[in-house]
C-alpha positions as a printed NumPy array, in Angstrom:
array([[-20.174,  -2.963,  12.2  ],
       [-22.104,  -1.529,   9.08 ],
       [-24.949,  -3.91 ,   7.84 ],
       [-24.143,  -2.497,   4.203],
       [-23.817,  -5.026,   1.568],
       [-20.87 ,  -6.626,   0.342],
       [-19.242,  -6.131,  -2.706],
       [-19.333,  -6.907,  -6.142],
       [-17.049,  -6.076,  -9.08 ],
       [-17.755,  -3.517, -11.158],
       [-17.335,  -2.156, -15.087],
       [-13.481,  -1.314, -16.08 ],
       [-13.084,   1.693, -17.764],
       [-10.871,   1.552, -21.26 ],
       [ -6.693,   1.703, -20.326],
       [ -5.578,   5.139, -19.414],
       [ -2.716,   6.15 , -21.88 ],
       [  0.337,   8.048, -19.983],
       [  2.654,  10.233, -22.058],
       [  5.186,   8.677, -24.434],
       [  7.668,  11.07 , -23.103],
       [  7.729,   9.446, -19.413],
       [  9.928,   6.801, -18.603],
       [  7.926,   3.521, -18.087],
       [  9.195,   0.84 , -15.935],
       [ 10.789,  -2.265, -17.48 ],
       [  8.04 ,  -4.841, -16.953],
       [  5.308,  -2.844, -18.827],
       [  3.928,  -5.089, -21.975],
       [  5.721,  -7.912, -20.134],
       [  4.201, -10.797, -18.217],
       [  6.747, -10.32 , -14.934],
       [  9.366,  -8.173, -14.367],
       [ 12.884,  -8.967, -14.092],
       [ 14.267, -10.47 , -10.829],
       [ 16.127,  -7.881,  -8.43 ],
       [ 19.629,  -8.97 ,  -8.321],
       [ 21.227,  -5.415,  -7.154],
       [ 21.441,  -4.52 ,  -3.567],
       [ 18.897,  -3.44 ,  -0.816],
       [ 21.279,  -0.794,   0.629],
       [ 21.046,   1.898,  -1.975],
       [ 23.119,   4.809,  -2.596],
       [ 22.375,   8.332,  -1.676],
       [ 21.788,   9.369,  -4.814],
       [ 18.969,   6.505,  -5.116],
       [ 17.341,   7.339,  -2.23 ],
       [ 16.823,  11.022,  -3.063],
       [ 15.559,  10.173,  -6.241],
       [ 13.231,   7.978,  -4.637],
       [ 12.429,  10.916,  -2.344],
       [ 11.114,  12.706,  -5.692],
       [  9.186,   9.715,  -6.355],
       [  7.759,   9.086,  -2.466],
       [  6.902,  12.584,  -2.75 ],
       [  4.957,  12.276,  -6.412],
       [  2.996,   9.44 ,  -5.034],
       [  2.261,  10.657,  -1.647],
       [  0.514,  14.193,  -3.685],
       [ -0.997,  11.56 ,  -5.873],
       [ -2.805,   9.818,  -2.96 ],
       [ -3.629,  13.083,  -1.803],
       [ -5.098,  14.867,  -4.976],
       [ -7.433,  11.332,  -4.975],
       [ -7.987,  11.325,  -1.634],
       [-10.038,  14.793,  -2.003],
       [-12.406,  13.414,  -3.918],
       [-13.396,  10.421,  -2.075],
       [-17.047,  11.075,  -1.177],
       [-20.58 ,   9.298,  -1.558],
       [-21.712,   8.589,  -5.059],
       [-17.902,   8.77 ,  -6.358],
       [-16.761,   6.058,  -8.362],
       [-13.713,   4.18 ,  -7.42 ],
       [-12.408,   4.305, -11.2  ],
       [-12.609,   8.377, -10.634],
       [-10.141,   8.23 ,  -7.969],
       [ -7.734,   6.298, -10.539],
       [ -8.625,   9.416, -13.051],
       [ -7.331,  11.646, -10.623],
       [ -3.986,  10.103,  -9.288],
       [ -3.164,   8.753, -12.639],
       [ -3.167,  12.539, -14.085],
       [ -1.362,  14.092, -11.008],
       [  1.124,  11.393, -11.387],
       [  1.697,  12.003, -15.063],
       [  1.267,  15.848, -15.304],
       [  4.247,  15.614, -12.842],
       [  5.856,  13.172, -15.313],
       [  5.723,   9.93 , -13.235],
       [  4.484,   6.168, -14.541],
       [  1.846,   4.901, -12.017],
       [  3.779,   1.982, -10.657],
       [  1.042,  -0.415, -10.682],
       [ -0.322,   0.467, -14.629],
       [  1.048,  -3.222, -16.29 ],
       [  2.435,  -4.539, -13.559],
       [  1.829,  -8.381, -14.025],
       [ -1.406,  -7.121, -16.4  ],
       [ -2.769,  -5.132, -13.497],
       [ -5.265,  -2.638, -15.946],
       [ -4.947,   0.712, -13.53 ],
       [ -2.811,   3.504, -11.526],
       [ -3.501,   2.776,  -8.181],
       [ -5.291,   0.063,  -5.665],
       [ -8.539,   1.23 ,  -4.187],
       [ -9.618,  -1.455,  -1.677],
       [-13.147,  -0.923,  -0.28 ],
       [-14.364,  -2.299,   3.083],
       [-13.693,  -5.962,   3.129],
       [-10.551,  -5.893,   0.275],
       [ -7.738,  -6.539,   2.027],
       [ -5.676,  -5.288,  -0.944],
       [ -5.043,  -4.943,  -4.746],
       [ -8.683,  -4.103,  -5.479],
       [ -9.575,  -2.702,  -8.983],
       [-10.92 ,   0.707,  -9.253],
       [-13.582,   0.601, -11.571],
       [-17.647,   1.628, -11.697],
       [-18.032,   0.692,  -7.414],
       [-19.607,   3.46 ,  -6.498],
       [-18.714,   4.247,  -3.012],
       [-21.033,   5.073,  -0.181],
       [-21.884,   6.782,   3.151],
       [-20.627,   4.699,   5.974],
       [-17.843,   2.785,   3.151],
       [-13.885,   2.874,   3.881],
       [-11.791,   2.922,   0.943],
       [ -7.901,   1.97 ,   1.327],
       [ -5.959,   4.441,  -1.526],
       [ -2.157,   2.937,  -2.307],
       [  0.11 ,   4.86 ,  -5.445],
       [  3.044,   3.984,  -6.592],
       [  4.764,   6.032,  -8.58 ],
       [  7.899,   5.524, -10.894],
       [ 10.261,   8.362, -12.162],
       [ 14.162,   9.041, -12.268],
       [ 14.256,   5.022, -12.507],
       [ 12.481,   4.581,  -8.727],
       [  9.494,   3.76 ,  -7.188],
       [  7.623,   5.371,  -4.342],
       [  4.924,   3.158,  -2.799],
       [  2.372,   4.435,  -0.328],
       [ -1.129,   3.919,   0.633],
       [ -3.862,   4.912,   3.195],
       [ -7.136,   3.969,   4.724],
       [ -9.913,   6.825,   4.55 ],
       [-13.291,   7.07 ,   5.756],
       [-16.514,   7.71 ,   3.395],
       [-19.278,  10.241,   4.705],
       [-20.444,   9.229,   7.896],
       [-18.406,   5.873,   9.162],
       [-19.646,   3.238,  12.137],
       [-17.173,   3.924,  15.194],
       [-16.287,   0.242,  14.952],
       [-14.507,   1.103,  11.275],
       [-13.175,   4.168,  12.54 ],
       [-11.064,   2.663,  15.494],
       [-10.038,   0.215,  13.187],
       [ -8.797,   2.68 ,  10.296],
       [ -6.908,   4.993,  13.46 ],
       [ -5.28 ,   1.944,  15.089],
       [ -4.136,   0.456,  11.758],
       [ -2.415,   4.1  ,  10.979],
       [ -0.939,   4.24 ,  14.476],
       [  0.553,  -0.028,  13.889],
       [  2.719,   2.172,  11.389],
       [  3.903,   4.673,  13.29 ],
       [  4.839,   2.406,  15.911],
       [  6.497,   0.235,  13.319],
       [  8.261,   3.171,  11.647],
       [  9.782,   4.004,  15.377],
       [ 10.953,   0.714,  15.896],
       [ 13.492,   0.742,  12.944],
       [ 17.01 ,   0.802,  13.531],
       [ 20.177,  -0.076,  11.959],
       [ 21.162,  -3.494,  13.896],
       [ 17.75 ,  -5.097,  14.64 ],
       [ 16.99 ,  -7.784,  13.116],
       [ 13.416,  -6.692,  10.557],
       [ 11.17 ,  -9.312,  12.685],
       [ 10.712,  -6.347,  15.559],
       [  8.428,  -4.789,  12.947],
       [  6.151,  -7.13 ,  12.86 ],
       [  6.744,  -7.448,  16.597],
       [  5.334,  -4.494,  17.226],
       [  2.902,  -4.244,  14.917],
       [  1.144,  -7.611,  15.795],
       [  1.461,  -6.674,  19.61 ],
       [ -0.184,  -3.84 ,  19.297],
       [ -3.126,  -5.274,  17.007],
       [ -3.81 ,  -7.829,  19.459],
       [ -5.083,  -5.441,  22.13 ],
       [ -7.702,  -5.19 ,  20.31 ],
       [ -8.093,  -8.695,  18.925],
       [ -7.418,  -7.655,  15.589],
       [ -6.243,  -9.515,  12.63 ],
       [ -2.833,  -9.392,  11.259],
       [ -2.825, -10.423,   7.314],
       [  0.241, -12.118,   7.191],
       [  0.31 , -13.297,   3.511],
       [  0.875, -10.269,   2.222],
       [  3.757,  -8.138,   3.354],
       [  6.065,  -5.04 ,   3.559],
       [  8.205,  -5.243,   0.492],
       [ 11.883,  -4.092,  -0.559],
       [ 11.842,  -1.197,  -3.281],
       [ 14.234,   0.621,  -4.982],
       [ 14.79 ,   0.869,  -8.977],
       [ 12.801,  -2.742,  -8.383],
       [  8.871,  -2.026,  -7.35 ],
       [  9.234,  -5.641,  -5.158],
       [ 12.713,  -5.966,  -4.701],
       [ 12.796,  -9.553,  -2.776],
       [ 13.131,  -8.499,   0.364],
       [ 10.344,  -9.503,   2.645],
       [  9.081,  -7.075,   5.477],
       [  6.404,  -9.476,   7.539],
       [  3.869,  -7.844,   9.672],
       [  3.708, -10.295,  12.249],
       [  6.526, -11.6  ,  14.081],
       [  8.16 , -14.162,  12.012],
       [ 10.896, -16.258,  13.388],
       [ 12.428, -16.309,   9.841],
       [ 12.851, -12.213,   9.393],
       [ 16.356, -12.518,  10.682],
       [ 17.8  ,  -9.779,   7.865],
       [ 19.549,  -7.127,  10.293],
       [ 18.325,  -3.943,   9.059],
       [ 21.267,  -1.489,   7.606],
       [ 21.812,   2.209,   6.646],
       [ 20.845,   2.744,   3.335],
       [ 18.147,  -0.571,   2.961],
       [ 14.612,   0.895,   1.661],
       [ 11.815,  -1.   ,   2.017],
       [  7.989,  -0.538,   2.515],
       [  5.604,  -1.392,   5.974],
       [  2.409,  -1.393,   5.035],
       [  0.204,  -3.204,   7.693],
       [ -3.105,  -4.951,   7.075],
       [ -5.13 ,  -5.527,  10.009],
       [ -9.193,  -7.189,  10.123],
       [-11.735,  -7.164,  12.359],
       [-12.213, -10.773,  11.827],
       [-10.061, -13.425,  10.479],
       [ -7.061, -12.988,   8.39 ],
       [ -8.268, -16.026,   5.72 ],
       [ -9.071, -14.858,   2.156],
       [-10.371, -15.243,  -0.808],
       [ -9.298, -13.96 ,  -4.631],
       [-11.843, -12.883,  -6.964],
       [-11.848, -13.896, -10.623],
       [ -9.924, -10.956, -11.717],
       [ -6.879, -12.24 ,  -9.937],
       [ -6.174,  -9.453,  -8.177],
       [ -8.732,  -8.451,  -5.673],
       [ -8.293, -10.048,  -2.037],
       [-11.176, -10.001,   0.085],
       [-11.642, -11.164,   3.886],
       [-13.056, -14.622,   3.967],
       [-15.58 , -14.049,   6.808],
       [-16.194, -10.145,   4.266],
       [-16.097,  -8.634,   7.707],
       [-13.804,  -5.201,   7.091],
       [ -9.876,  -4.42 ,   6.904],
       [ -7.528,  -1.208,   6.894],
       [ -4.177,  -0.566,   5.691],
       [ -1.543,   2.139,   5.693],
       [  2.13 ,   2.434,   4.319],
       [  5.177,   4.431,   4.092],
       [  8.267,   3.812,   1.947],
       [ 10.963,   4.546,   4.041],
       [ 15.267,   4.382,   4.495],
       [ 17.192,   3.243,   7.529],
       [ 19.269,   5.764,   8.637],
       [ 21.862,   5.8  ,  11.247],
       [ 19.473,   5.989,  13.816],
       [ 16.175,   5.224,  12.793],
       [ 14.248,   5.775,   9.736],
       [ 13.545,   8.479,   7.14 ],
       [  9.767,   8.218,   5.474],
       [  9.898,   9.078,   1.893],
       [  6.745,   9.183,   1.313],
       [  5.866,  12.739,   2.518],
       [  3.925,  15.076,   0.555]])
């Protein structure tokens, strides 16, 4: 594992302002949003507006992700997706969501998730998880990904390529009928080859016109997960695994979760739909 030192939080940069033209969500300037009370089988209609969204966010990731690099600052990254995601008239999902002060997560080495971006300057050898959500046509699309920084130790490498592949095995295991434990099924079956860690405190999510709709999609194999998965549900997997233990700790800023042991963690997600026989990702560039 890299001997690089741990983090530390960094300077915020002043709030980004996003066009007064583009729809914002309902819980910006509010404490919370509203509970979900509609359904988590959406119409077709919904879903291919959250297509448009998936889509937005997935090129927003992207159009980040190209300038990930030594020396670049974590707050950068946030320049970059927040103006793709607005120049295609979107709302970054996560700008004033419960007071959280920027357009996308970047969660560096040991941050499980919900770090800040801000003046961390990243560095050779660093892995950086990206995850935009974006918000238009009254939707959300939610993904994120784990990339590597210069020149990474093969320990952090596996890690990042067997945390993407927990997804794709998860995404394959969705059908209409099973019950929405065998994600985490698979997912923590698979981790455990390798005596990974599977964060189980913070999950897969529903999503819909609701960024967290209620519905919860565990990555671990939960005895209580018994919702039978239906055509039309959408909902997020989005796998965290560790190379250590799965306890954490929150910094000050109330947002940033970090392994307790600091030793490092990947993620990746995918909004997707349950079809009639499987699933549909909507979050494809």
């Amino acid at each position: 594992m890299s001997g690089q030192s741990l983090l530390v939080p960094g300077e915020l940069s002043p709030a980004r302002s996003v066009p007064g033209n583009i729809r914002r969500p309902e819980y910006v300037g509010r404490p919370a949003p509203k509970p979900y009370t509609g359904p988590e089988v959406q119409t077709p209609e919904t879903v291919e507006a959250m297509r448009v969204a998936g889509r937005i966010a997935a090129r927003a990731m992207e159009e980040a992700a190209k300038h990930i690099a030594p020396g670049v600052t974590t707050d950068e990254l946030d320049r970059v997706a927040h103006a793709y995601m607005c120049d295609h008239g979107a709302y970054p999902s996560t700008l004033g969501y419960r007071g959280f002060p920027k357009s996308l997560c970047t969660s560096v080495n040991e941050v499980i998730c919900h770090g800040i971006p801000d003046s961390t300057v990243l560095r050779d050898g660093d892995i950086v998880n990206l995850d935009v959500t974006a918000y238009i046509g009254g939707v959300h699309g939610d993904n994120n990904a784990t990339y590597l920084v210069g020149d990474v130790d093969e320990e952090s490498r596996l890690l990042v390529e067997r945390t993407r592949e927990t997804l794709n095995r998860a995404i394959k295991a969705v059908r209409p009928g099973r019950q929405i434990n065998v994600i985490g099924r698979v997912i923590e079956s698979y981790a455990k080859r390798f005596g990974y860690g599977v964060v189980r405190d913070f999950t897969g999510h529903g999503i819909n016109t609701s960024f967290h709709s209620g519905l919860i999609v565990p990555h671990y194999d939960s005895p209580h997960a018994t919702t039978v998965m239906r055509p039309g549900m959408t909902f997020t997997i989005e796998p965290m695994l560790t190379l250590g233990t799965i306890e954490y700790d929150v910094w000050e800023d109330g947002w940033t979760v970090v392994t307790k042991d600091r030793r490092r963690t990947a993620q990746f997600e995918h909004t997707l739909v349950v079809t009639e026989t499987g699933a549909d990702i909507l979050t494809l560039p």
